[in-house]
Short mmCIF file of C-alpha atoms and ligand atoms in Angstrom, two decimals:
data_model
loop_
_atom_site.label_atom_id
_atom_site.label_comp_id
_atom_site.label_asym_id
_atom_site.label_seq_id
_atom_site.Cartn_x
_atom_site.Cartn_y
_atom_site.Cartn_z
CA MET A 1 0.00 0.00 0.00
CA VAL A 2 1.21 3.54 -0.78
CA SER A 3 2.39 5.27 2.40
CA ARG A 4 0.40 8.23 3.65
CA ARG A 5 3.25 10.57 2.76
CA ASP A 6 2.95 9.63 -0.90
CA ARG A 7 -0.81 9.67 -1.10
CA LYS A 8 -2.66 12.12 -3.31
CA VAL A 9 -5.79 14.05 -2.40
CA GLY A 10 -7.94 15.77 -5.05
CA LEU A 11 -10.07 18.89 -4.79
CA VAL A 12 -13.01 19.59 -7.09
CA PHE A 13 -14.03 23.24 -7.18
CA ASP A 14 -15.48 25.36 -9.94
CA ASP A 15 -16.26 29.09 -9.98
CA ARG A 16 -19.68 28.25 -11.37
CA TYR A 17 -20.65 26.92 -7.93
CA ILE A 18 -20.42 30.42 -6.52
CA ALA A 19 -22.76 31.67 -9.25
CA HIS A 20 -25.54 29.31 -8.11
CA ASN A 21 -28.14 31.85 -7.00
CA SER A 22 -30.36 30.64 -4.16
CA GLY A 23 -31.82 34.14 -3.71
CA LEU A 24 -32.72 35.81 -0.44
CA PHE A 25 -33.90 34.42 2.85
CA MET A 26 -37.52 33.33 2.70
CA ILE A 27 -39.92 32.32 5.45
CA ALA A 28 -41.10 28.77 4.81
CA TYR A 29 -39.77 29.23 1.25
CA ARG A 30 -42.69 31.45 0.28
CA GLU A 31 -42.69 34.78 2.01
CA GLN A 32 -39.74 37.16 2.01
CA TYR A 33 -38.11 38.15 5.26
CA PRO A 34 -40.11 41.23 6.40
CA PHE A 35 -37.26 43.52 7.43
CA PRO A 36 -35.87 46.12 5.07
CA GLU A 37 -32.27 44.91 4.99
CA PRO A 38 -31.85 41.88 2.73
CA LEU A 39 -30.71 38.66 4.34
CA PRO A 40 -29.00 36.01 2.22
CA HIS A 41 -30.51 32.57 1.78
CA PRO A 42 -29.04 30.06 4.29
CA SER A 43 -27.50 28.15 1.39
CA SER A 44 -25.72 31.26 0.18
CA PRO A 45 -22.57 31.35 -1.95
CA GLN A 46 -20.54 32.96 0.85
CA ILE A 47 -20.02 29.76 2.80
CA ALA A 48 -18.53 27.85 -0.15
CA THR A 49 -16.49 30.94 -1.03
CA ARG A 50 -15.09 31.18 2.49
CA THR A 51 -14.37 27.47 2.56
CA LYS A 52 -12.30 27.75 -0.61
CA GLN A 53 -10.58 30.85 0.80
CA LEU A 54 -9.68 28.95 3.99
CA LEU A 55 -8.29 26.01 2.03
CA ASP A 56 -6.18 28.51 0.06
CA LEU A 57 -5.09 30.54 3.11
CA PHE A 58 -4.19 27.42 5.07
CA GLY A 59 -2.12 26.19 2.13
CA TYR A 60 -4.21 23.02 1.86
CA THR A 61 -4.92 23.57 -1.83
CA ASP A 62 -1.15 23.64 -2.43
CA VAL A 63 -0.90 19.95 -1.59
CA MET A 64 -4.23 18.93 -3.16
CA GLN A 65 -4.52 18.00 -6.83
CA ARG A 66 -7.00 20.05 -8.77
CA ILE A 67 -9.75 18.02 -10.41
CA ASP A 68 -11.90 19.69 -13.07
CA ALA A 69 -15.67 19.32 -12.80
CA TYR A 70 -17.73 18.62 -15.89
CA GLU A 71 -21.35 19.00 -16.87
CA ALA A 72 -23.41 15.90 -16.07
CA SER A 73 -25.14 14.55 -19.18
CA ASP A 74 -28.83 13.67 -19.43
CA GLU A 75 -27.79 10.03 -19.38
CA MET A 76 -25.98 10.45 -16.07
CA LEU A 77 -28.88 12.33 -14.47
CA LEU A 78 -31.44 9.81 -15.74
CA ALA A 79 -29.74 7.17 -13.61
CA TYR A 80 -32.01 8.52 -10.84
CA HIS A 81 -34.05 11.50 -12.07
CA THR A 82 -37.02 11.45 -14.43
CA GLN A 83 -37.01 13.07 -17.88
CA ASP A 84 -39.92 15.29 -16.78
CA TYR A 85 -37.82 16.64 -13.93
CA LEU A 86 -34.84 17.32 -16.19
CA ASP A 87 -37.17 19.23 -18.53
CA ARG A 88 -38.58 21.18 -15.61
CA VAL A 89 -35.15 22.22 -14.31
CA ARG A 90 -34.18 23.32 -17.82
CA ASP A 91 -37.37 25.42 -18.10
CA VAL A 92 -37.12 27.03 -14.65
CA SER A 93 -33.48 27.81 -15.37
CA LYS A 94 -34.52 30.22 -18.13
CA THR A 95 -35.89 32.68 -15.59
CA GLY A 96 -34.96 31.35 -12.15
CA GLY A 97 -37.40 29.88 -9.62
CA ASP A 98 -38.05 26.84 -7.47
CA VAL A 99 -37.54 23.37 -8.96
CA GLY A 100 -39.43 21.58 -6.19
CA ASN A 101 -39.93 22.04 -2.47
CA GLY A 102 -37.53 24.79 -1.45
CA ALA A 103 -34.91 24.24 -4.14
CA PRO A 104 -34.33 27.68 -5.66
CA ILE A 105 -32.13 28.21 -8.70
CA GLY A 106 -31.27 31.37 -10.56
CA ARG A 107 -31.08 31.98 -14.28
CA GLY A 108 -28.72 29.39 -15.75
CA GLY A 109 -29.00 27.22 -12.64
CA ASP A 110 -29.56 24.01 -14.62
CA ARG A 111 -26.02 24.09 -15.94
CA ILE A 112 -24.52 24.88 -12.53
CA ALA A 113 -26.42 22.01 -10.90
CA ARG A 114 -25.17 19.73 -13.67
CA TYR A 115 -21.63 20.85 -12.85
CA ALA A 116 -22.27 19.98 -9.19
CA ALA A 117 -23.37 16.44 -10.11
CA GLY A 118 -20.51 16.24 -12.62
CA GLY A 119 -18.09 17.55 -9.99
CA VAL A 120 -18.77 14.64 -7.64
CA ALA A 121 -18.56 12.26 -10.64
CA ALA A 122 -15.21 13.82 -11.59
CA GLY A 123 -13.99 13.08 -8.06
CA VAL A 124 -15.12 9.47 -8.55
CA ASP A 125 -13.32 9.29 -11.90
CA ALA A 126 -10.05 10.51 -10.35
CA VAL A 127 -10.27 8.11 -7.39
CA MET A 128 -11.34 5.09 -9.44
CA ALA A 129 -8.60 5.73 -12.01
CA GLY A 130 -6.03 5.88 -9.20
CA ASP A 131 -5.03 9.48 -9.98
CA VAL A 132 -5.78 10.36 -6.34
CA HIS A 133 -6.61 8.28 -3.27
CA HIS A 134 -9.19 10.62 -1.78
CA ALA A 135 -11.11 13.56 -3.24
CA TYR A 136 -13.12 16.43 -1.79
CA ALA A 137 -15.84 17.76 -4.10
CA LEU A 138 -16.68 21.25 -2.80
CA VAL A 139 -19.82 21.58 -4.92
CA ARG A 140 -22.99 23.71 -4.89
CA PRO A 141 -25.94 23.19 -5.02
CA PRO A 142 -26.04 20.18 -2.68
CA GLY A 143 -27.93 16.99 -3.54
CA HIS A 144 -29.04 14.55 -0.86
CA HIS A 145 -32.66 15.77 -0.48
CA ALA A 146 -33.42 15.84 -4.22
CA MET A 147 -35.92 13.18 -5.25
CA SER A 148 -36.22 11.54 -8.66
CA ASP A 149 -38.94 13.96 -9.77
CA ARG A 150 -38.29 17.15 -7.79
CA GLY A 151 -35.76 19.26 -5.99
CA MET A 152 -36.04 19.61 -2.23
CA GLY A 153 -34.33 21.39 0.66
CA PHE A 154 -31.86 23.48 -1.42
CA CYS A 155 -30.89 20.35 -3.45
CA VAL A 156 -31.36 20.12 -7.23
CA PHE A 157 -29.76 16.87 -8.47
CA SER A 158 -28.91 13.90 -6.28
CA ASN A 159 -25.15 14.38 -6.67
CA VAL A 160 -24.00 11.49 -4.48
CA ALA A 161 -26.56 8.93 -5.65
CA LEU A 162 -25.68 9.78 -9.25
CA ALA A 163 -21.96 9.47 -8.47
CA ALA A 164 -22.54 6.00 -6.99
CA ARG A 165 -24.33 4.88 -10.14
CA HIS A 166 -21.61 6.50 -12.25
CA ALA A 167 -18.95 4.50 -10.36
CA GLN A 168 -20.84 1.29 -11.04
CA ARG A 169 -21.62 1.95 -14.70
CA THR A 170 -18.42 3.64 -15.83
CA HIS A 171 -15.82 2.09 -13.54
CA GLY A 172 -17.32 -1.33 -12.86
CA ALA A 173 -17.46 -0.84 -9.08
CA GLU A 174 -19.70 -3.53 -7.61
CA ARG A 175 -20.52 -2.31 -4.13
CA ILE A 176 -20.57 1.34 -3.08
CA ALA A 177 -21.00 2.63 0.47
CA ILE A 178 -22.50 6.06 1.16
CA LEU A 179 -22.08 7.67 4.58
CA ASP A 180 -24.30 10.72 5.05
CA TRP A 181 -23.45 12.75 8.16
CA ASP A 182 -25.42 15.86 7.22
CA VAL A 183 -27.64 16.81 10.19
CA HIS A 184 -30.68 16.28 7.95
CA HIS A 185 -31.68 12.91 6.54
CA GLY A 186 -30.49 12.05 3.02
CA ASN A 187 -33.96 11.07 1.83
CA GLY A 188 -33.19 11.22 -1.90
CA THR A 189 -30.12 9.02 -1.59
CA GLN A 190 -32.04 6.53 0.56
CA ASP A 191 -34.86 6.46 -1.98
CA ALA A 192 -32.45 5.86 -4.88
CA PHE A 193 -31.11 2.61 -3.41
CA TYR A 194 -33.84 1.45 -1.04
CA ASN A 195 -34.18 -1.98 -2.69
CA ASP A 196 -30.66 -2.19 -4.10
CA PRO A 197 -28.22 -4.42 -2.17
CA SER A 198 -25.23 -3.09 -4.13
CA VAL A 199 -25.31 0.35 -2.49
CA LEU A 200 -25.10 0.70 1.29
CA PHE A 201 -26.63 3.87 2.69
CA ILE A 202 -25.70 4.92 6.23
CA SER A 203 -27.17 8.13 7.64
CA ILE A 204 -26.35 9.78 10.97
CA HIS A 205 -28.81 12.63 11.48
CA GLN A 206 -30.82 14.59 14.02
CA GLU A 207 -33.98 12.57 14.57
CA ASP A 208 -37.10 13.71 12.78
CA LEU A 209 -35.64 17.07 11.76
CA PHE A 210 -35.97 17.27 7.98
CA PRO A 211 -37.66 15.93 6.00
CA VAL A 212 -40.20 14.89 8.63
CA GLY A 213 -40.95 11.18 8.45
CA TRP A 214 -37.61 10.19 6.93
CA GLY A 215 -34.76 8.34 8.63
CA PRO A 216 -36.23 6.41 11.60
CA LEU A 217 -34.57 3.15 12.63
CA ASP A 218 -37.20 0.99 10.98
CA GLN A 219 -36.50 2.33 7.48
CA LEU A 220 -34.08 -0.48 6.69
CA GLY A 221 -34.45 -0.95 2.95
CA GLU A 222 -36.78 -3.37 1.21
CA GLY A 223 -36.61 -6.51 -0.92
CA ASP A 224 -33.01 -7.47 -1.72
CA GLY A 225 -31.91 -4.16 -0.19
CA THR A 226 -33.25 -4.98 3.29
CA GLY A 227 -30.57 -4.18 5.86
CA LYS A 228 -28.55 -2.05 3.43
CA THR A 229 -30.19 1.16 4.66
CA VAL A 230 -28.68 1.96 8.05
CA ASN A 231 -30.37 4.91 9.72
CA ILE A 232 -28.89 6.23 12.95
CA PRO A 233 -31.14 9.02 14.28
CA LEU A 234 -29.65 10.91 17.22
CA PRO A 235 -31.33 13.40 19.57
CA ALA A 236 -30.63 17.13 19.41
CA GLY A 237 -27.50 18.06 21.32
CA SER A 238 -25.45 15.02 20.34
CA GLY A 239 -21.79 15.97 19.94
CA ASN A 240 -18.35 14.62 19.20
CA ARG A 241 -18.40 11.79 21.72
CA ALA A 242 -21.79 10.48 20.59
CA TYR A 243 -20.85 10.70 16.91
CA MET A 244 -17.51 8.97 17.48
CA GLU A 245 -19.21 6.19 19.41
CA VAL A 246 -21.58 5.71 16.46
CA MET A 247 -18.61 5.71 14.09
CA GLU A 248 -16.70 3.13 16.14
CA GLN A 249 -19.58 0.83 17.07
CA ILE A 250 -21.74 0.94 13.94
CA VAL A 251 -20.27 2.77 10.93
CA ALA A 252 -16.77 1.26 10.87
CA PRO A 253 -17.85 -2.37 11.39
CA VAL A 254 -20.70 -2.06 8.87
CA LEU A 255 -18.31 -0.58 6.29
CA ARG A 256 -15.82 -3.40 6.86
CA GLN A 257 -18.49 -6.09 6.57
CA PHE A 258 -20.01 -4.55 3.42
CA ASP A 259 -16.52 -4.31 1.88
CA PRO A 260 -17.22 -1.65 -0.78
CA GLY A 261 -14.93 -0.68 -3.66
CA LEU A 262 -15.58 3.03 -2.98
CA ILE A 263 -16.86 5.12 -0.07
CA LEU A 264 -18.82 8.30 -0.74
CA ILE A 265 -19.40 10.76 2.09
CA SER A 266 -22.36 13.13 1.96
CA ALA A 267 -20.64 15.71 4.11
CA GLY A 268 -22.99 18.23 5.69
CA GLN A 269 -21.33 20.51 8.20
CA ASP A 270 -24.72 21.51 9.59
CA ALA A 271 -24.33 19.15 12.58
CA SER A 272 -21.88 21.72 13.97
CA VAL A 273 -22.38 23.41 17.31
CA GLU A 274 -22.78 26.79 15.58
CA ASP A 275 -25.31 25.82 12.91
CA PRO A 276 -28.62 27.70 12.61
CA LEU A 277 -30.46 24.82 10.88
CA GLY A 278 -29.51 21.97 13.19
CA ARG A 279 -29.25 21.39 16.93
CA MET A 280 -26.19 19.16 17.17
CA SER A 281 -22.85 19.94 18.78
CA LEU A 282 -20.08 18.69 16.50
CA THR A 283 -16.88 20.72 16.39
CA THR A 284 -14.08 20.91 13.87
CA GLY A 285 -12.37 18.23 15.97
CA GLY A 286 -15.39 15.97 15.52
CA TYR A 287 -15.41 16.38 11.75
CA ARG A 288 -11.65 15.82 11.59
CA SER A 289 -11.89 12.63 13.68
CA MET A 290 -14.81 11.21 11.69
CA THR A 291 -12.96 11.85 8.43
CA ARG A 292 -9.81 10.16 9.74
CA MET A 293 -11.79 7.15 10.87
CA VAL A 294 -13.44 6.67 7.46
CA ARG A 295 -10.06 7.26 5.82
CA ASP A 296 -8.42 4.54 7.93
CA VAL A 297 -11.23 2.07 7.20
CA ALA A 298 -10.99 2.94 3.49
CA ASP A 299 -7.23 2.34 3.61
CA GLU A 300 -7.96 -1.13 5.01
CA ILE A 301 -10.71 -2.21 2.65
CA CYS A 302 -10.61 -0.25 -0.63
CA ASP A 303 -7.14 1.24 -1.05
CA GLY A 304 -8.33 4.55 0.42
CA LYS A 305 -10.99 5.24 -2.20
CA ILE A 306 -13.11 8.03 -0.70
CA VAL A 307 -14.96 10.89 -2.33
CA VAL A 308 -16.31 13.54 0.05
CA ALA A 309 -19.18 15.56 -1.43
CA GLN A 310 -20.27 18.84 0.11
CA GLU A 311 -23.90 18.87 1.29
CA GLY A 312 -25.23 21.34 3.92
CA GLY A 313 -23.52 23.55 6.51
CA TYR A 314 -25.02 26.96 7.30
CA SER A 315 -22.93 28.65 9.95
CA GLN A 316 -21.44 31.59 8.11
CA HIS A 317 -18.33 31.66 10.29
CA TYR A 318 -17.92 28.06 11.47
CA ALA A 319 -19.01 25.76 8.61
CA PRO A 320 -15.94 26.73 6.50
CA TYR A 321 -13.67 25.67 9.39
CA CYS A 322 -15.51 22.35 9.68
CA SER A 323 -14.99 21.74 5.95
CA ALA A 324 -11.32 22.65 6.29
CA ALA A 325 -11.07 20.12 9.13
CA ILE A 326 -12.43 17.45 6.79
CA ALA A 327 -9.84 18.41 4.17
CA GLU A 328 -7.23 18.14 6.93
CA GLY A 329 -8.50 14.66 7.83
CA LEU A 330 -7.94 13.63 4.21
CA CYS A 331 -4.57 15.36 3.85
CA ASP A 332 -2.76 14.84 7.15
CA GLY A 333 0.38 12.81 6.84
CA LEU A 334 0.91 13.86 3.20
CA SER A 335 4.33 15.07 2.29
CA GLY A 336 4.46 18.87 2.64
CA PHE A 337 1.13 19.12 4.47
CA GLN A 338 1.03 21.43 7.49
CA PRO A 339 -2.23 21.46 9.44
CA VAL A 340 -3.33 24.90 10.62
CA GLU A 341 -4.66 25.40 14.13
CA GLU A 342 -7.96 27.17 13.74
CA PRO A 343 -9.26 29.75 16.18
CA TYR A 344 -12.58 28.21 17.14
CA GLY A 345 -11.22 24.89 18.31
CA PRO A 346 -10.75 25.45 22.05
CA ARG A 347 -14.01 27.35 22.54
CA ALA A 348 -16.12 24.83 20.65
CA GLU A 349 -14.41 21.85 22.29
CA SER A 350 -15.18 23.25 25.75
CA MET A 351 -18.94 22.91 25.26
CA PRO A 352 -20.25 20.00 27.37
CA PRO A 353 -22.11 18.11 24.63
CA SER A 354 -18.91 17.82 22.63
CA ARG A 355 -17.22 16.09 25.58
CA ARG A 356 -19.95 13.92 27.08
CA ILE A 357 -22.58 11.51 25.86
CA GLY A 358 -25.96 12.48 27.26
CA LEU A 359 -28.48 9.87 28.38
CA ASP A 360 -30.66 10.47 25.34
CA SER A 361 -27.75 9.97 22.95
CA ARG A 362 -26.76 6.81 24.82
CA ALA A 363 -30.30 5.44 24.48
CA ALA A 364 -30.38 6.31 20.77
CA ILE A 365 -27.06 4.53 20.13
CA THR A 366 -28.25 1.45 22.03
CA ALA A 367 -31.48 1.38 20.02
CA ALA A 368 -29.54 1.73 16.75
CA LEU A 369 -27.21 -1.11 17.74
CA GLU A 370 -30.13 -3.38 18.61
CA THR A 371 -31.85 -2.67 15.30
CA HIS A 372 -28.86 -3.04 13.02
CA GLN A 373 -27.56 -6.16 14.80
CA GLN A 374 -30.31 -7.96 12.87
CA TYR A 375 -28.24 -7.57 9.72
CA TRP A 376 -24.67 -6.82 10.85
CA ASN A 377 -22.23 -8.27 13.32
CA LEU A 378 -21.96 -5.36 15.79
ZN1 ZN B 1 -28.43 19.49 5.92
#
């Protein structure tokens, strides 16, 4: 195996992602914020911009290999989405508007969303070809809520589900694992593979947050796919210790037993302690540790093949640091890589939920273990 020093890590980023126009803040996606000063949409371009700036300022991009995104073709998108939906996105893109339930795009948004799906696929291409071991696709708009026939929750195309299918069809990968740690449930990704035993879907999320009704323990897949959907709902307030316990006791053993040829991470940094759209308590340290753990498991079972795809993350000041911590988790140990100590670390780490496992989190982890032991040796 190639030593960590000599490993390569790719970064997918495209200026088009910044041009994705989600508009202004809306109340329940219908009514504009009533105050005179405009407020940006939570999924605004600034967070991705700042994330890229941090990666540049920290020098992380200097050791990462640039990977060019491309525009996803109709054929790629039809691996999950319907032709009617593709037509609708193309139409709405002429003027700007909503392509589903709270999935705003601006003029020209169809092409940008195709570059987001194609960006994750480009990361898959680079990893599967062996050009890099791990890749981070810093894309916008995100994808994991998008359903086959409509956008949802800021997501237009199901970037990660499409990338999994792309890996199977173009690169002959047999089994793909998807780990979704966005604070919200990855309903679109779950739907795409619910009866498909070749794609494992693991989701750690705040219970019953969004979309309501998705992601309880008893949504386990169906038919041949039964057991290959692994939902791990956690109560609000869960932090680093609870997440790491889930990673050690459920995620890592399930990944090893499934033995995929590629691991995709739907990386939402909205489980952070500073996030306005979630109530979890992860810190940069938590994101760094989770990334390292998946990286080490990937090194064991699939020669390090990981593609991290950006999903949510809405803290204007903290989400970029969480994303940088993920990049650090992929890059540490590489020749020439110098991790940067970020300013929020000590303050965030001092918050109790990031250090302790509350009784509710403990009960949720026990319940998840009992459920998933039906299908996995945990
Ligand atoms: Zn989210």
